[in-house]
mmCIF file with all atom_site columns, C-alpha atoms in Angstrom:
data_model
loop_
_atom_site.group_PDB
_atom_site.id
_atom_site.type_symbol
_atom_site.label_atom_id
_atom_site.label_alt_id
_atom_site.label_comp_id
_atom_site.label_asym_id
_atom_site.label_entity_id
_atom_site.label_seq_id
_atom_site.pdbx_PDB_ins_code
_atom_site.Cartn_x
_atom_site.Cartn_y
_atom_site.Cartn_z
_atom_site.occupancy
_atom_site.B_iso_or_equiv
_atom_site.pdbx_formal_charge
_atom_site.auth_seq_id
_atom_site.auth_comp_id
_atom_site.auth_asym_id
_atom_site.auth_atom_id
_atom_site.pdbx_PDB_model_num
ATOM 1   C CA . MET A 1 1   ? -26.869 36.811  -17.760 1.00 58.00 ? 1   MET A CA 1
ATOM 2   C CA . LYS A 1 2   ? -23.499 35.768  -19.250 1.00 61.00 ? 2   LYS A CA 1
ATOM 3   C CA . LYS A 1 3   ? -21.652 37.710  -16.527 1.00 64.00 ? 3   LYS A CA 1
ATOM 4   C CA . SER A 1 4   ? -23.741 36.017  -13.805 1.00 66.00 ? 4   SER A CA 1
ATOM 5   C CA . LEU A 1 5   ? -23.066 32.559  -15.276 1.00 63.00 ? 5   LEU A CA 1
ATOM 6   C CA . SER A 1 6   ? -19.353 33.302  -15.599 1.00 69.00 ? 6   SER A CA 1
ATOM 7   C CA . PHE A 1 7   ? -19.194 34.481  -11.982 1.00 62.00 ? 7   PHE A CA 1
ATOM 8   C CA . PHE A 1 8   ? -21.058 31.388  -10.775 1.00 62.00 ? 8   PHE A CA 1
ATOM 9   C CA . LEU A 1 9   ? -18.718 29.022  -12.659 1.00 62.00 ? 9   LEU A CA 1
ATOM 10  C CA . SER A 1 10  ? -15.619 30.848  -11.372 1.00 66.00 ? 10  SER A CA 1
ATOM 11  C CA . LEU A 1 11  ? -16.942 30.575  -7.807  1.00 60.00 ? 11  LEU A CA 1
ATOM 12  C CA . LEU A 1 12  ? -17.703 26.882  -8.318  1.00 59.00 ? 12  LEU A CA 1
ATOM 13  C CA . PHE A 1 13  ? -14.212 26.090  -9.669  1.00 60.00 ? 13  PHE A CA 1
ATOM 14  C CA . LEU A 1 14  ? -12.611 28.082  -6.830  1.00 58.00 ? 14  LEU A CA 1
ATOM 15  C CA . THR A 1 15  ? -14.645 26.160  -4.241  1.00 61.00 ? 15  THR A CA 1
ATOM 16  C CA . VAL A 1 16  ? -13.644 22.819  -5.791  1.00 58.00 ? 16  VAL A CA 1
ATOM 17  C CA . ALA A 1 17  ? -9.965  23.874  -5.918  1.00 60.00 ? 17  ALA A CA 1
ATOM 18  C CA . ILE A 1 18  ? -9.999  24.871  -2.231  1.00 57.00 ? 18  ILE A CA 1
ATOM 19  C CA . ALA A 1 19  ? -11.651 21.566  -1.271  1.00 66.00 ? 19  ALA A CA 1
ATOM 20  C CA . ASP A 1 20  ? -9.095  19.543  -3.295  1.00 78.00 ? 20  ASP A CA 1
ATOM 21  C CA . ASP A 1 21  ? -6.219  21.478  -1.726  1.00 86.00 ? 21  ASP A CA 1
ATOM 22  C CA . LYS A 1 22  ? -7.578  20.790  1.788   1.00 90.00 ? 22  LYS A CA 1
ATOM 23  C CA . TYR A 1 23  ? -7.997  17.069  0.960   1.00 94.00 ? 23  TYR A CA 1
ATOM 24  C CA . GLU A 1 24  ? -4.451  16.746  -0.401  1.00 93.00 ? 24  GLU A CA 1
ATOM 25  C CA . LYS A 1 25  ? -2.930  18.552  2.592   1.00 93.00 ? 25  LYS A CA 1
ATOM 26  C CA . GLU A 1 26  ? -4.806  16.297  5.022   1.00 95.00 ? 26  GLU A CA 1
ATOM 27  C CA . MET A 1 27  ? -3.766  13.176  3.105   1.00 96.00 ? 27  MET A CA 1
ATOM 28  C CA . LYS A 1 28  ? -0.122  14.261  2.880   1.00 96.00 ? 28  LYS A CA 1
ATOM 29  C CA . LYS A 1 29  ? 0.003   15.051  6.607   1.00 96.00 ? 29  LYS A CA 1
ATOM 30  C CA . ASN A 1 30  ? -1.235  11.578  7.535   1.00 97.00 ? 30  ASN A CA 1
ATOM 31  C CA . ILE A 1 31  ? 0.809   9.714   4.895   1.00 97.00 ? 31  ILE A CA 1
ATOM 32  C CA . ASP A 1 32  ? 3.911   11.328  6.446   1.00 96.00 ? 32  ASP A CA 1
ATOM 33  C CA . LYS A 1 33  ? 2.874   9.898   9.836   1.00 97.00 ? 33  LYS A CA 1
ATOM 34  C CA . ILE A 1 34  ? 3.062   6.279   8.589   1.00 97.00 ? 34  ILE A CA 1
ATOM 35  C CA . SER A 1 35  ? 6.827   6.159   9.087   1.00 95.00 ? 35  SER A CA 1
ATOM 36  C CA . GLU A 1 36  ? 6.372   7.345   12.696  1.00 96.00 ? 36  GLU A CA 1
ATOM 37  C CA . CYS A 1 37  ? 4.131   4.396   13.654  1.00 97.00 ? 37  CYS A CA 1
ATOM 38  C CA . LYS A 1 38  ? 5.774   1.783   15.870  1.00 95.00 ? 38  LYS A CA 1
ATOM 39  C CA . THR A 1 39  ? 2.963   -0.381  17.259  1.00 97.00 ? 39  THR A CA 1
ATOM 40  C CA . ALA A 1 40  ? -0.195  -2.018  15.931  1.00 97.00 ? 40  ALA A CA 1
ATOM 41  C CA . ASN A 1 41  ? -2.198  0.535   17.871  1.00 97.00 ? 41  ASN A CA 1
ATOM 42  C CA . ASP A 1 42  ? -0.336  3.397   16.146  1.00 97.00 ? 42  ASP A CA 1
ATOM 43  C CA . PHE A 1 43  ? -1.202  1.951   12.725  1.00 98.00 ? 43  PHE A CA 1
ATOM 44  C CA . LEU A 1 44  ? -4.827  1.342   13.692  1.00 98.00 ? 44  LEU A CA 1
ATOM 45  C CA . LYS A 1 45  ? -5.253  4.938   14.901  1.00 97.00 ? 45  LYS A CA 1
ATOM 46  C CA . LEU A 1 46  ? -3.952  6.128   11.552  1.00 98.00 ? 46  LEU A CA 1
ATOM 47  C CA . ALA A 1 47  ? -6.277  3.697   9.744   1.00 98.00 ? 47  ALA A CA 1
ATOM 48  C CA . ASN A 1 48  ? -9.210  5.305   11.576  1.00 97.00 ? 48  ASN A CA 1
ATOM 49  C CA . ILE A 1 49  ? -8.110  8.737   10.317  1.00 97.00 ? 49  ILE A CA 1
ATOM 50  C CA . PHE A 1 50  ? -7.904  7.511   6.703   1.00 97.00 ? 50  PHE A CA 1
ATOM 51  C CA . GLU A 1 51  ? -11.339 5.922   7.146   1.00 97.00 ? 51  GLU A CA 1
ATOM 52  C CA . ARG A 1 52  ? -12.773 9.274   8.270   1.00 96.00 ? 52  ARG A CA 1
ATOM 53  C CA . ILE A 1 53  ? -11.228 10.970  5.223   1.00 96.00 ? 53  ILE A CA 1
ATOM 54  C CA . ALA A 1 54  ? -12.682 8.215   3.016   1.00 96.00 ? 54  ALA A CA 1
ATOM 55  C CA . VAL A 1 55  ? -16.166 8.781   4.422   1.00 95.00 ? 55  VAL A CA 1
ATOM 56  C CA . ALA A 1 56  ? -15.874 12.487  3.589   1.00 93.00 ? 56  ALA A CA 1
ATOM 57  C CA . GLU A 1 57  ? -14.326 11.847  0.139   1.00 93.00 ? 57  GLU A CA 1
ATOM 58  C CA . LYS A 1 58  ? -16.419 8.933   -1.076  1.00 89.00 ? 58  LYS A CA 1
ATOM 59  C CA . ASP A 1 59  ? -15.262 9.105   -4.698  1.00 94.00 ? 59  ASP A CA 1
ATOM 60  C CA . LYS A 1 60  ? -11.519 8.934   -3.920  1.00 96.00 ? 60  LYS A CA 1
ATOM 61  C CA . TRP A 1 61  ? -9.645  5.607   -3.745  1.00 98.00 ? 61  TRP A CA 1
ATOM 62  C CA . LEU A 1 62  ? -6.474  6.738   -1.957  1.00 98.00 ? 62  LEU A CA 1
ATOM 63  C CA . PRO A 1 63  ? -7.979  7.118   1.570   1.00 97.00 ? 63  PRO A CA 1
ATOM 64  C CA . TYR A 1 64  ? -9.275  3.527   1.352   1.00 98.00 ? 64  TYR A CA 1
ATOM 65  C CA . TYR A 1 65  ? -5.921  2.399   -0.086  1.00 98.00 ? 65  TYR A CA 1
ATOM 66  C CA . TYR A 1 66  ? -3.927  3.923   2.770   1.00 98.00 ? 66  TYR A CA 1
ATOM 67  C CA . GLY A 1 67  ? -6.489  2.722   5.327   1.00 98.00 ? 67  GLY A CA 1
ATOM 68  C CA . SER A 1 68  ? -5.903  -0.804  4.036   1.00 98.00 ? 68  SER A CA 1
ATOM 69  C CA . PHE A 1 69  ? -2.113  -0.363  3.868   1.00 98.00 ? 69  PHE A CA 1
ATOM 70  C CA . VAL A 1 70  ? -1.675  0.739   7.482   1.00 98.00 ? 70  VAL A CA 1
ATOM 71  C CA . THR A 1 71  ? -4.109  -1.941  8.694   1.00 98.00 ? 71  THR A CA 1
ATOM 72  C CA . VAL A 1 72  ? -1.962  -4.600  6.985   1.00 98.00 ? 72  VAL A CA 1
ATOM 73  C CA . LEU A 1 73  ? 1.080   -3.057  8.716   1.00 98.00 ? 73  LEU A CA 1
ATOM 74  C CA . ALA A 1 74  ? -0.810  -3.319  12.025  1.00 98.00 ? 74  ALA A CA 1
ATOM 75  C CA . SER A 1 75  ? -1.172  -7.068  11.440  1.00 97.00 ? 75  SER A CA 1
ATOM 76  C CA . TYR A 1 76  ? 2.602   -7.375  11.050  1.00 96.00 ? 76  TYR A CA 1
ATOM 77  C CA . SER A 1 77  ? 3.117   -5.427  14.275  1.00 96.00 ? 77  SER A CA 1
ATOM 78  C CA . ASP A 1 78  ? 0.818   -7.557  16.466  1.00 95.00 ? 78  ASP A CA 1
ATOM 79  C CA . SER A 1 79  ? 1.790   -10.891 18.014  1.00 91.00 ? 79  SER A CA 1
ATOM 80  C CA . SER A 1 80  ? -1.768  -12.277 18.233  1.00 93.00 ? 80  SER A CA 1
ATOM 81  C CA . ASN A 1 81  ? -2.817  -14.363 15.231  1.00 92.00 ? 81  ASN A CA 1
ATOM 82  C CA . ASN A 1 82  ? -6.484  -13.884 16.113  1.00 90.00 ? 82  ASN A CA 1
ATOM 83  C CA . ARG A 1 83  ? -6.110  -10.114 16.027  1.00 96.00 ? 83  ARG A CA 1
ATOM 84  C CA . LYS A 1 84  ? -4.060  -10.281 12.804  1.00 96.00 ? 84  LYS A CA 1
ATOM 85  C CA . ASP A 1 85  ? -6.962  -11.915 10.988  1.00 95.00 ? 85  ASP A CA 1
ATOM 86  C CA . ILE A 1 86  ? -9.393  -9.337  12.349  1.00 96.00 ? 86  ILE A CA 1
ATOM 87  C CA . TYR A 1 87  ? -7.139  -6.537  11.083  1.00 97.00 ? 87  TYR A CA 1
ATOM 88  C CA . LEU A 1 88  ? -6.769  -8.209  7.694   1.00 98.00 ? 88  LEU A CA 1
ATOM 89  C CA . ASP A 1 89  ? -10.542 -8.617  7.344   1.00 97.00 ? 89  ASP A CA 1
ATOM 90  C CA . LYS A 1 90  ? -10.825 -4.853  7.786   1.00 97.00 ? 90  LYS A CA 1
ATOM 91  C CA . ALA A 1 91  ? -7.916  -4.182  5.409   1.00 98.00 ? 91  ALA A CA 1
ATOM 92  C CA . GLU A 1 92  ? -9.635  -6.334  2.778   1.00 98.00 ? 92  GLU A CA 1
ATOM 93  C CA . LYS A 1 93  ? -12.864 -4.323  3.046   1.00 98.00 ? 93  LYS A CA 1
ATOM 94  C CA . PHE A 1 94  ? -10.908 -1.087  2.539   1.00 98.00 ? 94  PHE A CA 1
ATOM 95  C CA . ILE A 1 95  ? -8.978  -2.343  -0.489  1.00 98.00 ? 95  ILE A CA 1
ATOM 96  C CA . ASP A 1 96  ? -12.132 -3.782  -2.082  1.00 98.00 ? 96  ASP A CA 1
ATOM 97  C CA . VAL A 1 97  ? -13.744 -0.326  -1.939  1.00 98.00 ? 97  VAL A CA 1
ATOM 98  C CA . ALA A 1 98  ? -10.589 1.231   -3.404  1.00 98.00 ? 98  ALA A CA 1
ATOM 99  C CA . ASP A 1 99  ? -10.706 -1.374  -6.182  1.00 98.00 ? 99  ASP A CA 1
ATOM 100 C CA . SER A 1 100 ? -14.330 -0.525  -6.956  1.00 98.00 ? 100 SER A CA 1
ATOM 101 C CA . LEU A 1 101 ? -13.432 3.188   -7.221  1.00 98.00 ? 101 LEU A CA 1
ATOM 102 C CA . SER A 1 102 ? -10.287 2.641   -9.307  1.00 98.00 ? 102 SER A CA 1
ATOM 103 C CA . PRO A 1 103 ? -10.428 -0.665  -11.268 1.00 98.00 ? 103 PRO A CA 1
ATOM 104 C CA . ASP A 1 104 ? -7.314  -2.093  -12.938 1.00 97.00 ? 104 ASP A CA 1
ATOM 105 C CA . ASN A 1 105 ? -5.013  -0.130  -10.669 1.00 98.00 ? 105 ASN A CA 1
ATOM 106 C CA . SER A 1 106 ? -1.498  -1.552  -10.319 1.00 98.00 ? 106 SER A CA 1
ATOM 107 C CA . GLU A 1 107 ? -1.000  -0.107  -6.815  1.00 98.00 ? 107 GLU A CA 1
ATOM 108 C CA . ILE A 1 108 ? -4.211  -1.694  -5.581  1.00 98.00 ? 108 ILE A CA 1
ATOM 109 C CA . TYR A 1 109 ? -3.259  -5.121  -6.929  1.00 98.00 ? 109 TYR A CA 1
ATOM 110 C CA . ALA A 1 110 ? 0.208   -4.797  -5.336  1.00 98.00 ? 110 ALA A CA 1
ATOM 111 C CA . LEU A 1 111 ? -1.432  -4.071  -1.985  1.00 98.00 ? 111 LEU A CA 1
ATOM 112 C CA . LYS A 1 112 ? -3.854  -6.974  -2.471  1.00 98.00 ? 112 LYS A CA 1
ATOM 113 C CA . GLY A 1 113 ? -0.808  -9.201  -2.930  1.00 98.00 ? 113 GLY A CA 1
ATOM 114 C CA . MET A 1 114 ? 0.733   -7.796  0.260   1.00 98.00 ? 114 MET A CA 1
ATOM 115 C CA . LEU A 1 115 ? -2.500  -8.533  2.111   1.00 98.00 ? 115 LEU A CA 1
ATOM 116 C CA . SER A 1 116 ? -2.417  -12.132 0.849   1.00 98.00 ? 116 SER A CA 1
ATOM 117 C CA . GLN A 1 117 ? 1.168   -12.430 2.093   1.00 97.00 ? 117 GLN A CA 1
ATOM 118 C CA . ALA A 1 118 ? 0.037   -11.184 5.513   1.00 97.00 ? 118 ALA A CA 1
ATOM 119 C CA . ARG A 1 119 ? -2.767  -13.793 5.561   1.00 96.00 ? 119 ARG A CA 1
ATOM 120 C CA . MET A 1 120 ? -0.217  -16.500 4.774   1.00 95.00 ? 120 MET A CA 1
ATOM 121 C CA . GLN A 1 121 ? 2.172   -15.248 7.445   1.00 93.00 ? 121 GLN A CA 1
ATOM 122 C CA . VAL A 1 122 ? -0.435  -15.937 10.167  1.00 94.00 ? 122 VAL A CA 1
ATOM 123 C CA . ASP A 1 123 ? -0.154  -19.707 9.579   1.00 94.00 ? 123 ASP A CA 1
ATOM 124 C CA . PRO A 1 124 ? 2.373   -20.429 6.788   1.00 91.00 ? 124 PRO A CA 1
ATOM 125 C CA . MET A 1 125 ? 2.219   -24.225 6.953   1.00 90.00 ? 125 MET A CA 1
ATOM 126 C CA . ASN A 1 126 ? -1.523  -24.354 6.444   1.00 94.00 ? 126 ASN A CA 1
ATOM 127 C CA . ARG A 1 127 ? -2.055  -21.227 4.365   1.00 95.00 ? 127 ARG A CA 1
ATOM 128 C CA . TRP A 1 128 ? 0.832   -21.055 1.879   1.00 91.00 ? 128 TRP A CA 1
ATOM 129 C CA . GLN A 1 129 ? -0.978  -22.958 -0.848  1.00 92.00 ? 129 GLN A CA 1
ATOM 130 C CA . LYS A 1 130 ? -4.058  -20.708 -0.932  1.00 96.00 ? 130 LYS A CA 1
ATOM 131 C CA . TYR A 1 131 ? -2.571  -17.346 -0.090  1.00 96.00 ? 131 TYR A CA 1
ATOM 132 C CA . GLY A 1 132 ? 0.763   -17.921 -1.820  1.00 94.00 ? 132 GLY A CA 1
ATOM 133 C CA . ALA A 1 133 ? -1.048  -18.451 -5.120  1.00 96.00 ? 133 ALA A CA 1
ATOM 134 C CA . GLU A 1 134 ? -3.357  -15.508 -4.403  1.00 97.00 ? 134 GLU A CA 1
ATOM 135 C CA . ALA A 1 135 ? -0.407  -13.208 -3.700  1.00 97.00 ? 135 ALA A CA 1
ATOM 136 C CA . ASN A 1 136 ? 1.383   -14.291 -6.893  1.00 96.00 ? 136 ASN A CA 1
ATOM 137 C CA . ASN A 1 137 ? -1.761  -13.698 -8.987  1.00 98.00 ? 137 ASN A CA 1
ATOM 138 C CA . ASN A 1 138 ? -2.202  -10.212 -7.560  1.00 98.00 ? 138 ASN A CA 1
ATOM 139 C CA . PHE A 1 139 ? 1.448   -9.300  -8.112  1.00 98.00 ? 139 PHE A CA 1
ATOM 140 C CA . ALA A 1 140 ? 1.265   -10.608 -11.693 1.00 98.00 ? 140 ALA A CA 1
ATOM 141 C CA . LYS A 1 141 ? -1.784  -8.378  -12.342 1.00 98.00 ? 141 LYS A CA 1
ATOM 142 C CA . ALA A 1 142 ? -0.036  -5.387  -10.747 1.00 98.00 ? 142 ALA A CA 1
ATOM 143 C CA . MET A 1 143 ? 3.005   -5.849  -13.017 1.00 97.00 ? 143 MET A CA 1
ATOM 144 C CA . ALA A 1 144 ? 0.877   -6.434  -16.116 1.00 98.00 ? 144 ALA A CA 1
ATOM 145 C CA . ILE A 1 145 ? -1.018  -3.173  -15.547 1.00 98.00 ? 145 ILE A CA 1
ATOM 146 C CA . ASP A 1 146 ? 2.100   -1.099  -14.832 1.00 96.00 ? 146 ASP A CA 1
ATOM 147 C CA . THR A 1 147 ? 5.470   -2.608  -15.708 1.00 95.00 ? 147 THR A CA 1
ATOM 148 C CA . LEU A 1 148 ? 7.261   0.314   -14.022 1.00 95.00 ? 148 LEU A CA 1
ATOM 149 C CA . ASN A 1 149 ? 5.637   -0.081  -10.593 1.00 97.00 ? 149 ASN A CA 1
ATOM 150 C CA . PRO A 1 150 ? 8.481   -1.104  -8.226  1.00 97.00 ? 150 PRO A CA 1
ATOM 151 C CA . ARG A 1 151 ? 6.292   -2.393  -5.368  1.00 98.00 ? 151 ARG A CA 1
ATOM 152 C CA . PRO A 1 152 ? 5.215   -5.819  -6.752  1.00 98.00 ? 152 PRO A CA 1
ATOM 153 C CA . GLU A 1 153 ? 8.837   -6.940  -7.165  1.00 97.00 ? 153 GLU A CA 1
ATOM 154 C CA . TYR A 1 154 ? 9.748   -5.506  -3.756  1.00 97.00 ? 154 TYR A CA 1
ATOM 155 C CA . LEU A 1 155 ? 7.006   -7.570  -2.117  1.00 98.00 ? 155 LEU A CA 1
ATOM 156 C CA . ILE A 1 156 ? 7.806   -10.686 -4.159  1.00 97.00 ? 156 ILE A CA 1
ATOM 157 C CA . GLY A 1 157 ? 11.459  -10.312 -3.181  1.00 97.00 ? 157 GLY A CA 1
ATOM 158 C CA . VAL A 1 158 ? 10.598  -10.024 0.518   1.00 96.00 ? 158 VAL A CA 1
ATOM 159 C CA . GLY A 1 159 ? 8.422   -13.135 0.264   1.00 95.00 ? 159 GLY A CA 1
ATOM 160 C CA . VAL A 1 160 ? 11.277  -15.080 -1.351  1.00 96.00 ? 160 VAL A CA 1
ATOM 161 C CA . TYR A 1 161 ? 13.766  -13.713 1.208   1.00 96.00 ? 161 TYR A CA 1
ATOM 162 C CA . TYR A 1 162 ? 11.791  -15.220 4.088   1.00 93.00 ? 162 TYR A CA 1
ATOM 163 C CA . THR A 1 163 ? 10.971  -18.490 2.305   1.00 92.00 ? 163 THR A CA 1
ATOM 164 C CA . PRO A 1 164 ? 13.225  -21.336 3.529   1.00 90.00 ? 164 PRO A CA 1
ATOM 165 C CA . LYS A 1 165 ? 15.915  -22.466 1.069   1.00 92.00 ? 165 LYS A CA 1
ATOM 166 C CA . GLN A 1 166 ? 14.458  -25.982 0.901   1.00 90.00 ? 166 GLN A CA 1
ATOM 167 C CA . PHE A 1 167 ? 11.275  -24.438 -0.533  1.00 87.00 ? 167 PHE A CA 1
ATOM 168 C CA . GLY A 1 168 ? 13.070  -22.385 -3.171  1.00 89.00 ? 168 GLY A CA 1
ATOM 169 C CA . GLY A 1 169 ? 13.636  -19.198 -1.173  1.00 93.00 ? 169 GLY A CA 1
ATOM 170 C CA . GLY A 1 170 ? 16.445  -17.455 0.647   1.00 95.00 ? 170 GLY A CA 1
ATOM 171 C CA . SER A 1 171 ? 18.497  -14.294 0.266   1.00 95.00 ? 171 SER A CA 1
ATOM 172 C CA . THR A 1 172 ? 20.452  -15.460 -2.816  1.00 95.00 ? 172 THR A CA 1
ATOM 173 C CA . ILE A 1 173 ? 17.250  -16.051 -4.795  1.00 96.00 ? 173 ILE A CA 1
ATOM 174 C CA . ALA A 1 174 ? 15.682  -12.837 -3.481  1.00 97.00 ? 174 ALA A CA 1
ATOM 175 C CA . LYS A 1 175 ? 18.675  -10.611 -4.350  1.00 97.00 ? 175 LYS A CA 1
ATOM 176 C CA . PRO A 1 176 ? 18.117  -10.195 -8.144  1.00 97.00 ? 176 PRO A CA 1
ATOM 177 C CA . ILE A 1 177 ? 14.384  -9.619  -7.590  1.00 97.00 ? 177 ILE A CA 1
ATOM 178 C CA . LEU A 1 178 ? 15.092  -6.878  -5.045  1.00 98.00 ? 178 LEU A CA 1
ATOM 179 C CA . GLU A 1 179 ? 17.755  -5.371  -7.317  1.00 97.00 ? 179 GLU A CA 1
ATOM 180 C CA . LYS A 1 180 ? 15.228  -5.191  -10.150 1.00 97.00 ? 180 LYS A CA 1
ATOM 181 C CA . SER A 1 181 ? 12.778  -3.498  -7.805  1.00 98.00 ? 181 SER A CA 1
ATOM 182 C CA . LEU A 1 182 ? 15.410  -0.965  -6.697  1.00 98.00 ? 182 LEU A CA 1
ATOM 183 C CA . LEU A 1 183 ? 16.165  -0.110  -10.316 1.00 97.00 ? 183 LEU A CA 1
ATOM 184 C CA . LYS A 1 184 ? 12.479  0.632   -10.846 1.00 97.00 ? 184 LYS A CA 1
ATOM 185 C CA . TYR A 1 185 ? 12.323  2.722   -7.639  1.00 97.00 ? 185 TYR A CA 1
ATOM 186 C CA . GLU A 1 186 ? 15.190  4.846   -8.955  1.00 96.00 ? 186 GLU A CA 1
ATOM 187 C CA . GLN A 1 187 ? 13.204  5.564   -12.119 1.00 94.00 ? 187 GLN A CA 1
ATOM 188 C CA . PHE A 1 188 ? 9.773   5.807   -10.483 1.00 91.00 ? 188 PHE A CA 1
ATOM 189 C CA . VAL A 1 189 ? 8.129   9.235   -10.395 1.00 89.00 ? 189 VAL A CA 1
ATOM 190 C CA . PRO A 1 190 ? 4.820   9.456   -8.466  1.00 89.00 ? 190 PRO A CA 1
ATOM 191 C CA . GLU A 1 191 ? 2.088   11.558  -10.061 1.00 88.00 ? 191 GLU A CA 1
ATOM 192 C CA . ASP A 1 192 ? 1.847   13.746  -6.944  1.00 91.00 ? 192 ASP A CA 1
ATOM 193 C CA . ASP A 1 193 ? 2.694   13.903  -3.234  1.00 90.00 ? 193 ASP A CA 1
ATOM 194 C CA . ILE A 1 194 ? -0.103  11.607  -2.109  1.00 96.00 ? 194 ILE A CA 1
ATOM 195 C CA . MET A 1 195 ? 0.357   8.741   -4.567  1.00 97.00 ? 195 MET A CA 1
ATOM 196 C CA . PRO A 1 196 ? 2.021   5.572   -3.165  1.00 97.00 ? 196 PRO A CA 1
ATOM 197 C CA . ARG A 1 197 ? 5.802   5.897   -2.933  1.00 95.00 ? 197 ARG A CA 1
ATOM 198 C CA . TRP A 1 198 ? 6.688   3.499   -0.096  1.00 96.00 ? 198 TRP A CA 1
ATOM 199 C CA . GLY A 1 199 ? 9.183   0.637   -0.189  1.00 96.00 ? 199 GLY A CA 1
ATOM 200 C CA . LYS A 1 200 ? 12.472  1.983   -1.558  1.00 96.00 ? 200 LYS A CA 1
ATOM 201 C CA . GLU A 1 201 ? 14.216  2.344   1.818   1.00 96.00 ? 201 GLU A CA 1
ATOM 202 C CA . GLN A 1 202 ? 13.152  -1.174  2.767   1.00 96.00 ? 202 GLN A CA 1
ATOM 203 C CA . VAL A 1 203 ? 14.539  -2.631  -0.486  1.00 97.00 ? 203 VAL A CA 1
ATOM 204 C CA . GLU A 1 204 ? 17.850  -0.861  0.135   1.00 97.00 ? 204 GLU A CA 1
ATOM 205 C CA . GLU A 1 205 ? 17.955  -2.248  3.673   1.00 97.00 ? 205 GLU A CA 1
ATOM 206 C CA . TYR A 1 206 ? 17.312  -5.835  2.500   1.00 97.00 ? 206 TYR A CA 1
ATOM 207 C CA . LEU A 1 207 ? 20.048  -5.562  -0.132  1.00 97.00 ? 207 LEU A CA 1
ATOM 208 C CA . LYS A 1 208 ? 22.418  -4.126  2.487   1.00 96.00 ? 208 LYS A CA 1
ATOM 209 C CA . GLN A 1 209 ? 21.708  -7.079  4.792   1.00 94.00 ? 209 GLN A CA 1
ATOM 210 C CA . ILE A 1 210 ? 22.305  -9.555  1.952   1.00 93.00 ? 210 ILE A CA 1
ATOM 211 C CA . ALA A 1 211 ? 25.630  -7.880  1.075   1.00 92.00 ? 211 ALA A CA 1
ATOM 212 C CA . GLU A 1 212 ? 26.769  -7.904  4.719   1.00 88.00 ? 212 GLU A CA 1
ATOM 213 C CA . VAL A 1 213 ? 26.077  -11.633 5.111   1.00 78.00 ? 213 VAL A CA 1
ATOM 214 C CA . LYS A 1 214 ? 28.243  -12.410 2.098   1.00 64.00 ? 214 LYS A CA 1
#
């Protein structure tokens, strides 16, 4: 009886290990494709793939997280404000599911802040008050949960970079925020190959642009 139980448990653990390995390989393959996307349609196709993975892996937050992330990127790649809001509605549904599966997650709050920034970008004059405050609240939560996460400061820095000087923004104000983010990126070690790691190259590029202007 003990031998039968031991065999059954070994088989069960092996089956789970194979399934986890397949999931991680599929996630890694599609995460690597994010940098290859050029158009809104490219990002949306990838979002559909992450959604299919999420349906198959209902207890995992990362497929919903990446589905939301690439859908937000699609909104930045499309010129139609109407379509941007449709994309962002979908991105919000994804990130809300991720939040329900992994509460108090710094990466999720950072992405929520990015989504708020994208909402504001659709109509800055009329939306800055609502979505600016929402973005700041989400970034503050992200930093409170994990002080070493480099992405909240990266996104705050980008927001400041594009804010007109007369409203307290500009490259000079953004520079120390981006430098602080870069310092964190240099110390940041993701738990594994499929955890969020994006943003460092973009921070370096912004700092390069700021240095060249001066």
